[in-house]
Each structure stands twice: as structure tokens, then as C-alpha cells.
Amino acid sequence: MTAQILVVEDDSELADYLHRGLTYDGYHVRIAQSAEAGMEEVQCRKPDLIILDLMLPYTDGITACSNLRDKDYRGPILMLTARNTVDDRVLGLDAGADDYLVKPFDFEELLARLRALLRRKGAETSHLSYDDIVVDIGMRLAFRRDQTIHLSKTEYDLLVFLLTYPEQVHTRELLIEKIRGNNADPSSNVLDIYVHRLRHKLGEPPLIHTMHGVGYILKR
């Protein structure tokens, strides 16, 4: 599943530069120009990684980072700043940032740091489980009641996302974006087909439930 990155940056020129560069490198990218807009994106789309500017209007990056951790956002946060002081770096890391990059920066260094953060995230999440379903992330294998479930790549990606955020309602738009990318058609029935196949392969009792008019939820 392609990593989804949220860039919280009020400088429109830099935000556009990051959007174009990261998209070209294969990431799915969303832009928010304030901490408040960024929080809405996190709640709606659950990005895999956040690039967060320190100097934002209204709510600064330190406060925004702390708020994200208080709201139980567990993904990596890379903080950007034009201020290269030890105090600023300490404040950012103490607020919950995983890494720190000073402007101006080389784009290749940014990419290297993103890859390292995403690798670390993957290593920390070696297994996902809910009820009697277990997924081995490293081996890309799924099990229910110790029986191997043979899944396609898209079915696997869908199951991993649902296991990462169980007992939460996910909209059709979000799920389609997670498995098909930003340009997927939300009116397509492709999601329903994959959910149907995944339910069939997971067997009884059903754990993926339809929330009519909204989307799907993984729950007992």
C-alpha cells in the first residue's frame, strides 16, 4: 500500500514543491495550510506520516504536534523549521516529533528521512491482530484461528488498514483512497467487490460490517 503523507505547511510555494516532489516519488500527498486543517485531515484520512512545519498561523507546530499525540496519532511526524537551535529541536522532539529537518533542505535528504521513518514504523508494527485475526506484516500473511488466509494485494491492504483502526467507521471515500489512490472514483463499486471477497475469505462470524450510507467498520 502506497504511503499517504500529510504536509502541514502554510507556505504555499513550499507546499506545492513538496506535493509535486513527493507525488513524483510515488507517495500519496495531501496538503493542509494550518494546524486546524491538518487535524481534520488526520481524523478523516489517517495518514501514514506527517510533515509538520514549526511556524504555522494560529496554532504553532509544537502545539499541533503535542495535540496530535494527545489525540493518539501514532504515525511518524517529521518537523520542518527555519530555526536551527537546540532549544527548538528539543521542544519539537519532546512534543512528539520523530525527526527534525532545517530549512532550506535538500530534497533527497527529506526523502531519505521519510524512508527511514516509514521503515521504523513498519518494524515497530510487525503484527496486527483483532479478535482471532492476525496479520504478520513482515511476511505479508494473514491468519484466522491459525489458518492461513490467501489474499490478493488489495485485499491484504484493506485488511491491514481495518486492523490498524478497528472499531472505527471508515467512509467509502477514505477506503477507496487507501487501496486505489487519490484519483480513484468514489462512486465505483470496486470497494464493495473487495469487501465482499475479504468477508468471504475471513469466514464466520463476520467482522467487517456495513454502515449504510457511510462505509465500513471492523468490529465484533
mmCIF file of C-alpha atoms in Angstrom:
data_model
loop_
_atom_site.group_PDB
_atom_site.id
_atom_site.type_symbol
_atom_site.label_atom_id
_atom_site.label_comp_id
_atom_site.label_asym_id
_atom_site.label_seq_id
_atom_site.Cartn_x
_atom_site.Cartn_y
_atom_site.Cartn_z
ATOM 1 C CA MET A 1 0.000 0.000 0.000
ATOM 2 C CA THR A 2 1.460 3.355 -1.054
ATOM 3 C CA ALA A 3 2.274 5.569 1.921
ATOM 4 C CA GLN A 4 -0.053 8.504 2.480
ATOM 5 C CA ILE A 5 1.740 11.668 3.579
ATOM 6 C CA LEU A 6 0.128 14.772 5.029
ATOM 7 C CA VAL A 7 2.094 18.022 4.628
ATOM 8 C CA VAL A 8 1.073 20.742 7.094
ATOM 9 C CA GLU A 9 2.721 23.851 5.671
ATOM 10 C CA ASP A 10 1.369 27.397 5.287
ATOM 11 C CA ASP A 11 3.971 28.452 2.709
ATOM 12 C CA SER A 12 2.061 27.665 -0.495
ATOM 13 C CA GLU A 13 5.196 27.658 -2.658
ATOM 14 C CA LEU A 14 6.968 25.128 -0.431
ATOM 15 C CA ALA A 15 3.791 23.080 -0.029
ATOM 16 C CA ASP A 16 3.400 22.878 -3.814
ATOM 17 C CA TYR A 17 7.079 21.920 -4.188
ATOM 18 C CA LEU A 18 6.683 19.108 -1.650
ATOM 19 C CA HIS A 19 3.441 17.939 -3.203
ATOM 20 C CA ARG A 20 4.963 17.675 -6.681
ATOM 21 C CA GLY A 21 8.210 16.088 -5.498
ATOM 22 C CA LEU A 22 6.648 13.523 -3.179
ATOM 23 C CA THR A 23 3.940 12.625 -5.694
ATOM 24 C CA TYR A 24 6.607 12.090 -8.339
ATOM 25 C CA ASP A 25 8.419 9.775 -5.901
ATOM 26 C CA GLY A 26 5.297 7.639 -5.587
ATOM 27 C CA TYR A 27 3.632 8.914 -2.395
ATOM 28 C CA HIS A 28 0.013 9.945 -1.998
ATOM 29 C CA VAL A 29 0.130 13.519 -0.681
ATOM 30 C CA ARG A 30 -2.387 15.819 0.978
ATOM 31 C CA ILE A 31 -1.730 19.457 1.908
ATOM 32 C CA ALA A 32 -3.074 21.381 4.909
ATOM 33 C CA GLN A 33 -2.139 25.038 5.429
ATOM 34 C CA SER A 34 -2.887 25.236 9.144
ATOM 35 C CA ALA A 35 -2.733 23.008 12.202
ATOM 36 C CA GLU A 36 -6.518 23.028 12.398
ATOM 37 C CA ALA A 37 -6.878 21.841 8.799
ATOM 38 C CA GLY A 38 -4.177 19.262 9.443
ATOM 39 C CA MET A 39 -6.066 17.852 12.421
ATOM 40 C CA GLU A 40 -9.183 17.471 10.274
ATOM 41 C CA GLU A 41 -7.164 15.608 7.648
ATOM 42 C CA VAL A 42 -5.748 13.256 10.286
ATOM 43 C CA GLN A 43 -9.189 12.484 11.658
ATOM 44 C CA CYS A 44 -10.656 11.891 8.187
ATOM 45 C CA ARG A 45 -7.804 10.217 6.319
ATOM 46 C CA LYS A 46 -5.341 8.818 8.871
ATOM 47 C CA PRO A 47 -2.058 9.496 7.022
ATOM 48 C CA ASP A 48 0.929 7.187 7.420
ATOM 49 C CA LEU A 49 3.310 10.094 8.070
ATOM 50 C CA ILE A 50 3.046 13.839 8.719
ATOM 51 C CA ILE A 51 5.454 16.566 7.632
ATOM 52 C CA LEU A 52 4.734 19.433 10.033
ATOM 53 C CA ASP A 53 6.042 22.983 9.812
ATOM 54 C CA LEU A 54 7.067 24.600 13.097
ATOM 55 C CA MET A 55 5.860 28.113 12.246
ATOM 56 C CA LEU A 56 2.151 27.895 11.440
ATOM 57 C CA PRO A 57 -0.607 30.516 11.769
ATOM 58 C CA TYR A 58 -2.883 30.399 14.816
ATOM 59 C CA THR A 59 -1.573 27.126 16.300
ATOM 60 C CA ASP A 60 2.195 26.586 16.067
ATOM 61 C CA GLY A 61 3.804 23.308 15.080
ATOM 62 C CA ILE A 62 4.931 22.412 18.625
ATOM 63 C CA THR A 63 1.389 22.696 19.956
ATOM 64 C CA ALA A 64 -0.001 20.917 16.892
ATOM 65 C CA CYS A 65 2.438 18.028 17.356
ATOM 66 C CA SER A 66 1.508 17.692 21.012
ATOM 67 C CA ASN A 67 -2.208 17.782 20.130
ATOM 68 C CA LEU A 68 -1.734 15.037 17.534
ATOM 69 C CA ARG A 69 -0.098 12.768 20.093
ATOM 70 C CA ASP A 70 -2.802 13.589 22.639
ATOM 71 C CA LYS A 71 -5.367 12.501 20.013
ATOM 72 C CA ASP A 72 -3.452 9.186 19.746
ATOM 73 C CA TYR A 73 -1.937 9.737 16.311
ATOM 74 C CA ARG A 74 0.789 7.056 16.237
ATOM 75 C CA GLY A 75 2.425 7.659 12.867
ATOM 76 C CA PRO A 76 5.815 9.332 12.373
ATOM 77 C CA ILE A 77 5.990 13.142 12.461
ATOM 78 C CA LEU A 78 8.817 14.983 10.693
ATOM 79 C CA MET A 79 9.080 18.609 11.774
ATOM 80 C CA LEU A 80 10.335 21.374 9.463
ATOM 81 C CA THR A 81 11.727 24.661 10.720
ATOM 82 C CA ALA A 82 13.828 27.604 9.621
ATOM 83 C CA ARG A 83 15.219 27.909 13.162
ATOM 84 C CA ASN A 84 18.231 25.723 13.834
ATOM 85 C CA THR A 85 18.566 25.999 17.598
ATOM 86 C CA VAL A 86 18.968 23.211 20.123
ATOM 87 C CA ASP A 87 16.019 24.560 22.139
ATOM 88 C CA ASP A 88 13.690 24.359 19.126
ATOM 89 C CA ARG A 89 14.771 20.813 18.328
ATOM 90 C CA VAL A 90 14.313 19.721 21.933
ATOM 91 C CA LEU A 91 10.851 21.308 22.081
ATOM 92 C CA GLY A 92 9.800 19.541 18.887
ATOM 93 C CA LEU A 93 11.096 16.142 19.937
ATOM 94 C CA ASP A 94 9.595 16.479 23.410
ATOM 95 C CA ALA A 95 6.244 17.357 21.841
ATOM 96 C CA GLY A 96 6.286 14.030 19.988
ATOM 97 C CA ALA A 97 8.130 14.648 16.716
ATOM 98 C CA ASP A 98 10.230 11.735 15.453
ATOM 99 C CA ASP A 99 12.679 13.748 13.390
ATOM 100 C CA TYR A 100 13.656 17.322 12.594
ATOM 101 C CA LEU A 101 14.765 18.945 9.334
ATOM 102 C CA VAL A 102 16.027 22.512 8.987
ATOM 103 C CA LYS A 103 15.069 24.714 6.033
ATOM 104 C CA PRO A 104 16.423 25.077 3.441
ATOM 105 C CA PHE A 105 16.949 21.358 2.951
ATOM 106 C CA ASP A 106 17.986 19.044 0.138
ATOM 107 C CA PHE A 107 15.014 17.122 -1.220
ATOM 108 C CA GLU A 108 16.997 13.880 -1.357
ATOM 109 C CA GLU A 109 17.721 14.196 2.357
ATOM 110 C CA LEU A 110 14.000 14.674 3.019
ATOM 111 C CA LEU A 111 13.228 11.512 1.044
ATOM 112 C CA ALA A 112 15.878 9.561 2.947
ATOM 113 C CA ARG A 113 14.448 10.673 6.280
ATOM 114 C CA LEU A 114 10.912 9.756 5.182
ATOM 115 C CA ARG A 115 12.045 6.285 4.103
ATOM 116 C CA ALA A 116 13.813 5.775 7.447
ATOM 117 C CA LEU A 117 10.749 6.868 9.427
ATOM 118 C CA LEU A 118 8.438 4.627 7.408
ATOM 119 C CA ARG A 119 10.824 1.664 7.809
ATOM 120 C CA ARG A 120 10.899 2.253 11.544
ATOM 121 C CA LYS A 121 7.117 2.401 11.647
ATOM 122 C CA GLY A 122 6.917 -0.905 9.778
ATOM 123 C CA ALA A 123 9.442 -2.556 12.086
ATOM 124 C CA GLU A 124 7.542 -1.441 15.173
ATOM 125 C CA THR A 125 4.293 -2.842 13.751
ATOM 126 C CA SER A 126 5.375 -6.391 12.957
ATOM 127 C CA HIS A 127 1.973 -7.913 13.767
ATOM 128 C CA LEU A 128 -1.606 -6.673 13.792
ATOM 129 C CA SER A 129 -4.450 -8.528 15.416
ATOM 130 C CA TYR A 130 -8.131 -8.200 16.251
ATOM 131 C CA ASP A 131 -10.335 -10.897 17.709
ATOM 132 C CA ASP A 132 -8.999 -14.123 16.102
ATOM 133 C CA ILE A 133 -7.438 -12.430 13.035
ATOM 134 C CA VAL A 134 -3.665 -11.954 12.944
ATOM 135 C CA VAL A 135 -1.549 -10.351 10.216
ATOM 136 C CA ASP A 136 2.225 -10.795 10.038
ATOM 137 C CA ILE A 137 3.362 -7.536 8.408
ATOM 138 C CA GLY A 138 6.873 -8.724 7.631
ATOM 139 C CA MET A 139 5.718 -11.897 5.905
ATOM 140 C CA ARG A 140 2.535 -10.289 4.462
ATOM 141 C CA LEU A 141 0.495 -13.229 5.749
ATOM 142 C CA ALA A 142 -2.976 -13.243 7.292
ATOM 143 C CA PHE A 143 -4.413 -15.864 9.643
ATOM 144 C CA ARG A 144 -7.741 -16.588 11.294
ATOM 145 C CA ARG A 145 -7.896 -19.222 14.003
ATOM 146 C CA ASP A 146 -4.354 -20.210 12.944
ATOM 147 C CA GLN A 147 -5.497 -20.933 9.373
ATOM 148 C CA THR A 148 -3.731 -19.075 6.564
ATOM 149 C CA ILE A 149 -5.957 -16.721 4.540
ATOM 150 C CA HIS A 150 -4.821 -16.267 0.956
ATOM 151 C CA LEU A 151 -5.383 -12.637 -0.025
ATOM 152 C CA SER A 152 -4.693 -10.515 -3.073
ATOM 153 C CA LYS A 153 -2.561 -7.398 -2.603
ATOM 154 C CA THR A 154 -5.615 -5.126 -2.459
ATOM 155 C CA GLU A 155 -7.483 -7.426 -0.050
ATOM 156 C CA TYR A 156 -4.398 -7.522 2.163
ATOM 157 C CA ASP A 157 -4.025 -3.730 2.117
ATOM 158 C CA LEU A 158 -7.680 -3.292 3.012
ATOM 159 C CA LEU A 159 -7.458 -5.759 5.901
ATOM 160 C CA VAL A 160 -4.285 -4.122 7.260
ATOM 161 C CA PHE A 161 -5.948 -0.710 7.283
ATOM 162 C CA LEU A 162 -9.050 -2.032 9.045
ATOM 163 C CA LEU A 163 -6.892 -3.843 11.620
ATOM 164 C CA THR A 164 -4.863 -0.687 12.214
ATOM 165 C CA TYR A 165 -8.037 1.260 13.061
ATOM 166 C CA PRO A 166 -10.573 -1.272 14.385
ATOM 167 C CA GLU A 167 -13.972 -0.299 15.777
ATOM 168 C CA GLN A 168 -13.917 2.952 13.804
ATOM 169 C CA VAL A 169 -16.271 3.808 10.963
ATOM 170 C CA HIS A 170 -14.351 4.452 7.715
ATOM 171 C CA THR A 171 -16.013 6.252 4.834
ATOM 172 C CA ARG A 172 -16.119 4.742 1.373
ATOM 173 C CA GLU A 173 -14.060 7.657 0.068
ATOM 174 C CA LEU A 174 -11.274 7.029 2.575
ATOM 175 C CA LEU A 175 -11.125 3.284 1.978
ATOM 176 C CA ILE A 176 -11.101 3.670 -1.801
ATOM 177 C CA GLU A 177 -8.316 6.235 -1.496
ATOM 178 C CA LYS A 178 -6.314 3.872 0.727
ATOM 179 C CA ILE A 179 -6.496 0.949 -1.687
ATOM 180 C CA ARG A 180 -6.654 2.713 -5.070
ATOM 181 C CA GLY A 181 -5.010 6.118 -4.583
ATOM 182 C CA ASN A 182 -6.098 9.745 -4.615
ATOM 183 C CA ASN A 183 -7.592 9.640 -8.119
ATOM 184 C CA ALA A 184 -9.935 6.709 -7.519
ATOM 185 C CA ASP A 185 -13.630 7.202 -8.297
ATOM 186 C CA PRO A 186 -15.605 7.116 -5.012
ATOM 187 C CA SER A 187 -18.775 6.165 -6.888
ATOM 188 C CA SER A 188 -17.184 2.980 -8.231
ATOM 189 C CA ASN A 189 -18.323 -0.374 -6.816
ATOM 190 C CA VAL A 190 -14.727 -1.658 -6.688
ATOM 191 C CA LEU A 191 -14.620 -1.261 -2.876
ATOM 192 C CA ASP A 192 -17.781 -3.332 -2.436
ATOM 193 C CA ILE A 193 -16.261 -6.100 -4.545
ATOM 194 C CA TYR A 194 -13.084 -6.225 -2.435
ATOM 195 C CA VAL A 195 -15.033 -6.084 0.834
ATOM 196 C CA HIS A 196 -17.254 -8.940 -0.366
ATOM 197 C CA ARG A 197 -14.208 -11.046 -1.273
ATOM 198 C CA LEU A 198 -12.464 -10.250 2.002
ATOM 199 C CA ARG A 199 -15.535 -11.130 4.067
ATOM 200 C CA HIS A 200 -15.831 -14.440 2.237
ATOM 201 C CA LYS A 201 -12.180 -15.304 2.842
ATOM 202 C CA LEU A 202 -12.291 -14.306 6.524
ATOM 203 C CA GLY A 203 -15.314 -16.536 7.105
ATOM 204 C CA GLU A 204 -17.651 -16.626 10.086
ATOM 205 C CA PRO A 205 -18.507 -14.870 12.286
ATOM 206 C CA PRO A 206 -18.365 -11.714 10.138
ATOM 207 C CA LEU A 207 -16.209 -8.873 11.476
ATOM 208 C CA ILE A 208 -16.497 -6.352 8.623
ATOM 209 C CA HIS A 209 -19.843 -4.581 8.888
ATOM 210 C CA THR A 210 -21.561 -2.177 6.513
ATOM 211 C CA MET A 211 -22.545 1.238 7.842
ATOM 212 C CA HIS A 212 -25.238 2.080 5.303
ATOM 213 C CA GLY A 213 -24.703 5.355 3.529
ATOM 214 C CA VAL A 214 -21.294 5.824 5.165
ATOM 215 C CA GLY A 215 -18.797 2.976 4.766
ATOM 216 C CA TYR A 216 -17.463 0.030 6.771
ATOM 217 C CA ILE A 217 -16.254 -0.885 10.246
ATOM 218 C CA LEU A 218 -14.256 -3.784 11.690
ATOM 219 C CA LYS A 219 -15.851 -4.903 14.933
ATOM 220 C CA ARG A 220 -17.065 -7.970 16.774
#
